[in-house]
Short mmCIF file of C-alpha atoms in Angstrom, two decimals:
data_model
loop_
_atom_site.label_atom_id
_atom_site.label_comp_id
_atom_site.label_asym_id
_atom_site.label_seq_id
_atom_site.Cartn_x
_atom_site.Cartn_y
_atom_site.Cartn_z
CA MET K 30 98.99 154.97 106.56
CA ALA K 31 101.16 151.99 105.75
CA SER K 32 99.15 149.03 104.54
CA SER K 33 99.30 145.66 106.18
CA LEU K 34 100.44 143.28 103.46
CA LEU K 35 100.44 139.55 103.26
CA GLN K 36 104.19 138.85 103.14
CA PRO K 37 104.93 135.15 103.48
CA SER K 38 108.40 134.02 104.33
CA PRO K 39 110.45 132.39 101.53
CA SER K 40 109.77 128.97 103.04
CA SER K 41 106.02 129.43 103.18
CA THR K 42 103.08 129.45 100.81
CA MET K 43 100.69 132.36 100.87
CA SER K 44 96.92 132.08 100.62
CA PHE K 45 94.16 134.63 100.45
CA ALA K 46 92.95 135.80 103.83
CA SER K 47 89.42 134.98 104.79
CA SER K 48 87.18 137.97 104.39
CA THR K 49 85.14 137.05 107.45
CA SER K 50 87.96 138.03 109.76
CA SER K 51 88.68 141.38 108.16
CA SER K 52 87.70 144.74 109.46
CA LEU K 53 86.55 145.62 105.94
CA PHE K 54 83.61 143.29 106.32
CA THR K 55 82.66 143.73 109.97
CA ALA K 56 80.45 146.77 109.52
CA THR K 57 78.02 145.41 106.94
CA SER K 58 75.92 142.44 105.99
CA HIS K 59 77.23 142.53 102.42
CA ALA K 60 79.99 140.06 103.13
CA LEU K 61 81.59 138.58 100.04
CA PRO K 62 81.91 134.81 99.93
CA THR K 63 85.56 134.08 100.26
CA LEU K 64 87.40 133.05 97.10
CA GLY K 65 90.63 132.75 99.01
CA PHE K 66 91.96 129.24 99.23
CA VAL K 67 92.67 129.09 102.93
CA ASP K 68 93.35 126.03 105.02
CA CYS K 69 92.00 126.98 108.41
CA SER K 70 94.02 124.24 110.07
CA ARG K 71 97.18 126.18 109.43
CA THR K 72 98.06 128.71 112.07
CA ARG K 73 98.98 132.35 111.66
CA THR K 74 101.68 134.25 113.42
CA LEU K 75 101.76 138.02 113.56
CA ALA K 76 104.83 139.84 112.31
CA SER K 77 105.84 143.44 112.47
CA ASN K 78 105.13 143.96 108.77
CA GLY K 79 101.89 142.01 108.41
CA VAL K 80 100.45 138.53 108.61
CA LYS K 81 102.44 135.41 107.86
CA CYS K 82 101.01 131.97 107.24
CA ASP K 83 102.82 128.98 108.62
CA MET K 84 102.85 126.71 105.58
CA SER K 85 105.40 124.30 104.26
CA GLU K 86 105.32 124.89 100.51
CA PRO K 87 107.49 127.56 98.85
CA SER K 88 106.06 130.73 97.33
CA ASN K 89 106.99 132.93 94.41
CA PHE K 90 107.80 136.57 94.97
CA VAL K 91 107.73 139.69 92.86
CA ASN K 92 110.25 142.12 94.35
CA GLY K 93 109.28 140.90 97.78
CA LYS K 94 105.56 140.85 96.90
CA PRO K 95 103.75 137.53 96.55
CA ILE K 96 102.35 135.85 93.50
CA VAL K 97 99.64 133.91 95.27
CA PRO K 98 100.13 130.18 94.56
CA VAL K 99 97.52 127.59 93.81
CA LEU K 100 96.69 125.13 96.56
CA ASN K 101 95.13 121.74 96.02
CA GLU K 102 91.43 121.00 95.68
CA GLN K 103 91.09 120.00 99.34
CA THR K 104 91.46 123.67 100.32
CA LEU K 105 88.31 124.87 98.57
CA PRO K 106 86.42 127.55 100.49
CA LYS K 107 83.17 126.63 102.19
CA PHE K 108 80.94 128.42 99.69
CA MET K 109 82.32 126.29 96.83
CA GLU K 110 81.86 123.11 98.86
CA SER K 111 78.28 124.00 99.69
CA ALA K 112 77.54 124.78 96.06
CA ARG K 113 78.65 121.28 95.16
CA LYS K 114 76.08 119.64 97.44
CA GLU K 115 73.40 120.20 94.82
CA LYS K 116 75.47 118.72 92.01
CA VAL K 117 78.83 117.21 92.77
CA VAL K 118 81.55 117.79 90.19
CA SER K 119 82.66 114.34 89.06
CA ARG K 120 86.15 115.51 88.10
CA ASN K 121 86.52 112.68 85.64
CA GLY K 122 89.33 113.95 83.47
CA ASN K 123 89.39 111.00 81.07
CA ARG K 124 87.67 113.02 78.35
CA LEU K 125 89.00 116.42 79.37
CA LYS K 126 92.16 117.84 77.81
CA LEU K 127 93.95 121.06 78.71
CA PHE K 128 96.36 122.68 76.27
CA SER K 129 98.35 125.87 76.72
CA GLY K 130 99.38 128.39 74.13
CA ALA K 131 102.60 130.34 74.40
CA ALA K 132 101.02 133.53 75.79
CA ASN K 133 100.80 132.58 79.49
CA PRO K 134 102.15 129.06 80.17
CA ALA K 135 102.66 129.79 83.89
CA LEU K 136 98.94 130.42 84.42
CA SER K 137 98.11 127.30 82.41
CA GLN K 138 100.37 125.22 84.64
CA GLU K 139 98.68 126.60 87.77
CA ILE K 140 95.23 125.82 86.38
CA ALA K 141 96.28 122.26 85.53
CA ARG K 142 97.82 121.83 89.00
CA TYR K 143 94.63 122.97 90.68
CA MET K 144 92.55 120.61 88.54
CA GLY K 145 94.89 117.70 89.21
CA LEU K 146 95.60 117.24 85.49
CA GLU K 147 98.59 117.43 83.20
CA LEU K 148 98.75 119.88 80.33
CA GLY K 149 98.38 118.20 76.97
CA LYS K 150 101.42 117.82 74.76
CA ILE K 151 101.45 120.34 71.95
CA SER K 152 104.12 121.64 69.57
CA ILE K 153 103.95 125.34 68.67
CA LYS K 154 106.61 126.68 66.34
CA ARG K 155 107.33 129.63 64.08
CA PHE K 156 108.54 129.30 60.53
CA ALA K 157 111.32 131.59 59.38
CA ASP K 158 108.78 134.00 57.89
CA GLY K 159 106.80 134.15 61.15
CA GLU K 160 104.01 131.74 60.23
CA ILE K 161 102.64 129.69 63.14
CA TYR K 162 102.78 125.90 63.17
CA VAL K 163 100.73 123.86 65.68
CA GLN K 164 100.65 120.09 66.13
CA LEU K 165 98.84 118.23 68.90
CA GLN K 166 101.08 115.44 70.14
CA GLU K 167 98.33 113.34 71.68
CA SER K 168 94.86 112.23 70.63
CA VAL K 169 91.87 114.47 71.36
CA ARG K 170 89.29 112.45 69.44
CA GLY K 171 85.96 112.67 71.24
CA CYS K 172 87.43 114.82 74.04
CA ASN K 173 86.36 118.13 75.56
CA VAL K 174 89.36 120.35 74.86
CA TYR K 175 90.19 123.58 76.69
CA LEU K 176 92.74 125.87 75.05
CA ILE K 177 94.23 128.42 77.48
CA GLN K 178 95.50 131.45 75.60
CA PRO K 179 95.05 135.14 76.48
CA THR K 180 95.25 137.45 73.48
CA SER K 181 97.62 139.76 75.33
CA PRO K 182 100.56 141.62 73.74
CA PRO K 183 101.67 140.76 71.14
CA ALA K 184 97.93 140.60 70.53
CA ASN K 185 97.97 139.66 66.84
CA GLU K 186 100.51 136.86 67.36
CA ASN K 187 98.62 135.35 70.28
CA LEU K 188 95.24 135.71 68.58
CA MET K 189 96.46 133.94 65.44
CA GLU K 190 98.09 131.22 67.55
CA LEU K 191 94.78 130.63 69.34
CA GLN K 192 92.95 130.25 66.02
CA VAL K 193 95.51 127.78 64.66
CA MET K 194 95.24 125.77 67.90
CA ILE K 195 91.44 125.69 67.57
CA ASP K 196 91.73 124.57 63.96
CA ALA K 197 94.18 121.80 64.91
CA CYS K 198 91.77 120.49 67.56
CA ARG K 199 88.79 120.64 65.20
CA ARG K 200 90.65 118.69 62.52
CA ALA K 201 91.73 116.15 65.17
CA SER K 202 88.04 115.36 65.87
CA ALA K 203 87.74 116.98 69.30
CA LYS K 204 84.17 116.71 70.58
CA ASN K 205 84.02 120.25 72.05
CA ILE K 206 86.55 123.08 71.95
CA THR K 207 86.50 125.80 74.59
CA ALA K 208 88.75 128.83 74.14
CA VAL K 209 89.84 129.93 77.62
CA ILE K 210 90.79 133.57 77.11
CA PRO K 211 91.81 135.15 80.44
CA TYR K 212 92.40 138.45 78.64
CA PHE K 213 90.38 139.20 75.50
CA GLY K 214 92.27 141.61 73.30
CA TYR K 215 90.47 144.08 71.02
CA ALA K 216 87.65 144.25 73.58
CA ARG K 217 87.92 148.04 73.78
CA ALA K 218 86.87 148.38 70.14
CA ASP K 219 83.33 147.40 71.05
CA ARG K 220 81.32 150.23 69.43
CA LYS K 221 81.54 153.07 66.93
CA THR K 222 82.25 156.39 68.61
CA GLN K 223 83.21 158.12 65.35
CA GLY K 224 82.45 157.62 61.69
CA ARG K 225 84.16 154.91 59.64
CA GLU K 226 85.45 152.97 62.68
CA SER K 227 85.78 149.20 62.92
CA ILE K 228 84.09 147.26 65.70
CA ALA K 229 87.08 144.97 66.06
CA ALA K 230 85.71 143.12 69.08
CA LYS K 231 82.94 141.66 66.89
CA LEU K 232 85.45 140.83 64.15
CA VAL K 233 87.71 138.92 66.58
CA ALA K 234 84.69 137.10 68.03
CA ASN K 235 83.78 135.98 64.50
CA LEU K 236 87.34 134.81 63.83
CA ILE K 237 87.38 132.65 66.97
CA THR K 238 83.94 131.22 66.18
CA LYS K 239 84.75 130.47 62.53
CA ALA K 240 88.01 128.81 63.55
CA GLY K 241 85.90 126.16 65.26
CA ALA K 242 85.49 127.10 68.93
CA ASP K 243 82.29 125.80 70.56
CA ARG K 244 82.49 127.92 73.70
CA VAL K 245 84.48 130.82 75.15
CA LEU K 246 85.55 131.33 78.76
CA ALA K 247 86.76 134.91 79.38
CA CYS K 248 87.69 137.03 82.39
CA ASP K 249 86.42 140.58 82.96
CA LEU K 250 85.56 141.68 79.46
CA HIS K 251 85.92 145.41 78.91
CA SER K 252 82.16 145.69 78.44
CA GLY K 253 79.34 143.26 78.97
CA GLN K 254 78.00 143.59 75.45
CA ALA K 255 81.12 141.86 74.11
CA MET K 256 79.52 138.55 75.14
CA GLY K 257 76.84 139.20 72.54
CA TYR K 258 79.41 139.46 69.77
CA PHE K 259 79.96 135.70 69.93
CA ASP K 260 77.48 133.37 68.24
CA ILE K 261 78.51 130.62 70.69
CA PRO K 262 78.05 130.37 74.50
CA VAL K 263 80.30 132.63 76.59
CA ASP K 264 81.09 132.11 80.27
CA HIS K 265 82.11 135.47 81.68
CA VAL K 266 84.14 135.09 84.89
CA ARG K 267 84.61 138.15 87.07
CA CYS K 268 87.86 138.29 89.03
CA GLN K 269 86.71 140.92 91.54
CA PRO K 270 86.32 138.35 94.36
CA VAL K 271 90.02 137.50 94.14
CA ILE K 272 91.00 141.15 94.62
CA LEU K 273 88.33 141.67 97.30
CA ASP K 274 89.65 138.71 99.26
CA TYR K 275 93.09 140.27 99.23
CA LEU K 276 91.84 143.70 100.27
CA ALA K 277 89.88 142.03 103.07
CA SER K 278 93.18 140.93 104.59
CA LYS K 279 94.19 144.53 105.24
CA THR K 280 93.58 146.33 108.51
CA ILE K 281 91.65 149.25 107.02
CA SER K 282 88.53 150.50 108.75
CA SER K 283 85.43 150.35 106.59
CA ASN K 284 84.69 153.95 107.58
CA ASP K 285 87.94 155.07 105.92
CA LEU K 286 87.26 153.50 102.52
CA VAL K 287 86.02 155.07 99.32
CA VAL K 288 85.88 153.26 95.97
CA VAL K 289 86.76 155.39 92.97
CA SER K 290 85.86 154.86 89.33
CA PRO K 291 88.55 156.36 87.06
CA ASP K 292 85.90 157.28 84.47
CA PHE K 293 82.15 157.25 83.91
CA GLY K 294 82.37 154.06 81.85
CA GLY K 295 83.50 152.10 84.92
CA VAL K 296 80.83 153.35 87.35
CA ALA K 297 78.81 150.12 87.30
CA ARG K 298 81.95 148.07 87.96
CA ALA K 299 83.04 150.36 90.81
CA ARG K 300 79.56 150.38 92.34
CA ALA K 301 79.45 146.57 92.44
CA PHE K 302 82.94 146.56 93.94
CA ALA K 303 81.96 149.12 96.59
CA LYS K 304 78.87 147.12 97.56
CA LYS K 305 81.04 144.10 98.34
CA LEU K 306 83.58 146.26 100.16
CA SER K 307 81.44 147.08 103.18
CA ASP K 308 79.09 149.09 100.94
CA ALA K 309 81.76 151.80 100.76
CA PRO K 310 80.93 155.23 99.33
CA LEU K 311 81.62 155.87 95.65
CA ALA K 312 83.55 158.65 93.91
CA ILE K 313 83.94 159.26 90.17
CA VAL K 314 86.75 160.89 88.26
CA ASP K 315 85.42 162.96 85.36
CA LYS K 316 87.81 163.09 82.43
CA ARG K 317 87.91 164.25 78.85
CA ARG K 318 89.68 161.93 76.40
CA HIS K 319 91.38 163.66 73.47
CA GLY K 320 92.66 160.52 71.77
CA HIS K 321 93.41 156.82 72.28
CA ASN K 322 95.53 156.27 75.41
CA VAL K 323 95.37 160.03 76.13
CA ALA K 324 93.23 161.27 79.04
CA GLU K 325 92.80 164.55 80.90
CA VAL K 326 91.25 164.65 84.37
CA MET K 327 88.78 167.48 84.82
CA ASN K 328 86.86 166.99 88.04
CA LEU K 329 86.11 164.69 90.98
CA ILE K 330 82.59 163.76 92.00
CA GLY K 331 82.51 162.61 95.62
CA ASP K 332 84.45 163.13 98.85
CA VAL K 333 87.85 161.48 99.39
CA LYS K 334 89.38 163.78 101.98
CA GLY K 335 91.23 161.78 104.65
CA LYS K 336 90.07 158.51 103.06
CA VAL K 337 91.79 155.44 101.66
CA ALA K 338 90.82 155.54 97.98
CA VAL K 339 90.59 152.27 96.03
CA MET K 340 90.57 152.88 92.28
CA VAL K 341 88.96 150.03 90.33
CA ASP K 342 89.26 149.30 86.62
CA ASP K 343 89.22 146.27 84.33
CA MET K 344 92.69 146.93 82.90
CA ILE K 345 95.70 149.21 83.11
CA ASP K 346 97.30 149.87 79.75
CA THR K 347 99.48 152.99 79.64
CA ALA K 348 98.20 154.01 83.13
CA GLY K 349 97.48 157.54 81.94
CA THR K 350 93.88 157.55 83.17
CA ILE K 351 94.52 155.94 86.53
CA ALA K 352 97.70 157.96 87.24
CA LYS K 353 96.02 161.30 86.55
CA GLY K 354 93.07 160.16 88.62
CA ALA K 355 95.38 159.26 91.52
CA ALA K 356 97.07 162.66 91.32
CA LEU K 357 93.66 164.32 91.55
CA LEU K 358 92.71 162.18 94.54
CA HIS K 359 95.85 163.25 96.39
CA GLU K 360 95.07 166.89 95.57
CA GLU K 361 91.59 166.38 97.03
CA GLY K 362 93.07 165.06 100.29
CA ALA K 363 93.05 161.27 99.91
CA ARG K 364 95.30 159.64 102.53
CA GLU K 365 96.27 156.62 100.41
CA VAL K 366 95.45 155.46 96.90
CA TYR K 367 95.26 151.82 95.80
CA ALA K 368 94.92 150.77 92.16
CA CYS K 369 93.08 147.51 91.47
CA CYS K 370 92.53 145.90 88.09
CA THR K 371 92.24 142.45 86.55
CA HIS K 372 94.45 142.90 83.50
CA GLY K 373 97.90 144.49 83.79
CA VAL K 374 98.69 145.27 80.13
CA PHE K 375 101.41 147.76 81.15
CA SER K 376 102.27 149.40 77.85
CA PRO K 377 105.01 152.06 78.12
CA PRO K 378 105.15 154.36 80.04
CA ALA K 379 102.85 152.54 82.50
CA ILE K 380 105.61 151.31 84.82
CA GLU K 381 107.06 154.80 85.30
CA ARG K 382 103.62 156.20 86.11
CA LEU K 383 102.63 153.42 88.49
CA SER K 384 105.93 153.42 90.40
CA SER K 385 106.11 157.22 90.74
CA GLY K 386 104.80 157.21 94.33
CA LEU K 387 101.16 158.01 93.58
CA PHE K 388 99.99 154.56 94.68
CA GLN K 389 100.33 152.76 97.97
CA GLU K 390 99.86 149.51 96.08
CA VAL K 391 98.98 148.35 92.55
CA ILE K 392 97.00 145.10 92.68
CA ILE K 393 96.51 143.04 89.52
CA THR K 394 95.89 139.41 88.59
CA ASN K 395 97.96 137.06 86.45
CA THR K 396 95.62 136.92 83.44
CA ILE K 397 98.52 138.56 81.58
CA PRO K 398 102.10 137.55 82.40
CA VAL K 399 104.20 140.39 83.78
CA PRO K 400 107.84 140.25 82.60
CA GLU K 401 110.46 140.63 85.29
CA LYS K 402 111.61 143.96 83.84
CA ASN K 403 108.18 145.40 84.69
CA TYR K 404 108.27 144.51 88.40
CA PHE K 405 108.20 147.44 90.81
CA PRO K 406 107.93 147.64 94.62
CA GLN K 407 104.25 148.59 94.77
CA LEU K 408 103.13 145.69 92.55
CA THR K 409 101.12 142.76 93.90
CA ILE K 410 100.00 139.94 91.57
CA LEU K 411 97.14 137.63 92.57
CA THR K 412 96.37 134.36 90.82
CA VAL K 413 93.07 133.54 89.13
CA ALA K 414 94.11 129.93 88.41
CA ASN K 415 91.86 128.41 91.10
CA LEU K 416 88.89 130.41 89.86
CA LEU K 417 89.45 129.38 86.23
CA GLY K 418 90.18 125.77 87.16
CA GLU K 419 86.95 125.49 89.14
CA THR K 420 85.02 127.10 86.28
CA ILE K 421 86.45 124.63 83.76
CA TRP K 422 85.43 121.70 85.97
CA ARG K 423 81.89 123.03 86.20
CA ILE K 424 81.61 123.59 82.45
CA HIS K 425 82.89 120.07 81.86
CA ASP K 426 80.38 118.63 84.34
CA ASP K 427 77.48 120.82 83.10
CA SER K 428 77.22 122.41 86.55
CA SER K 429 76.33 125.99 87.38
CA VAL K 430 79.16 128.49 87.00
CA SER K 431 77.30 131.43 88.53
CA SER K 432 76.86 129.49 91.79
CA ILE K 433 80.60 129.93 92.42
CA PHE K 434 79.97 133.60 93.17
CA GLN K 435 76.79 133.30 95.19
#
């Protein structure tokens, strides 16, 4: 069944569809509060290939698929507005500074635009031998500084750059330094599964802490225990609502849905996702891993025959696990297969596997920048800038972060 996509015209700006109007949420009381930034005053017109929003601002496209833009703060959803009634965010940016590393400047710009601020001026250079040089080009004395830098590939370069940025802010007498890490690299090395292994996630947490960070803001860590590796406060933001809002815009009957975990390690994540998605049934792909980035699918637990299967994971790296899982779902009679994840790492040969026709759509967020060479027709990229921007405001104002998701 062809999916109904949000395809705004080149002269329009796309926003997330409100989940309250979707058929995904009509059959249950477990309706997710909408994280889509929708201005209800704008009208919609139906088109043959989906829903178009009549908006005036331009939108970015990825091979005809939208990168959802950031709208201004006046378009906050109702649940965020109601959460502010208890404690209003002052949004006084006089002592708040945002700085972007080189890993994902586009996301940093979107966050700053949502917050109504300008990114701080910073010089980041490389010496001839590859050493990193950082200089802040404006005062941060006594300020709350937020450094936006995912430790995505090249992970070691971006991680070292983040630490040098933290050190520069500490030596410039910043009051508080928050490392905003949309994608936390090394998170998969979170335990010892064999003898003489490093727990690199703890090591990286120590490096960030010792560099001088006072707080960490991260998105969808590979495992919850990674928060405990830091000896400083960690705000863990889950990006599932962004993807759920997008799925809610599709005309898929709740009776046709099944949420699939690609492995046993992701069952809790998939179960929480399924509960928000009309309390959809759950299926699990059983696999045996023979090495890093090597997976073999063995069995399927659950019924997917004639269903629209939504595979949920925190990241897609080489896509071996999720591609073999999708092949098994098709063999078991699934009508369509969607892949949803927060972090699109896309190490080779991920693009070949994801664009091979196994997936109706591959839905990711922009925590990691996707180079143009990795675009493919089934790819849809959703922005988490509004979510991160709102979280930063709440941290700065000492307001509740968890209330965003209630």
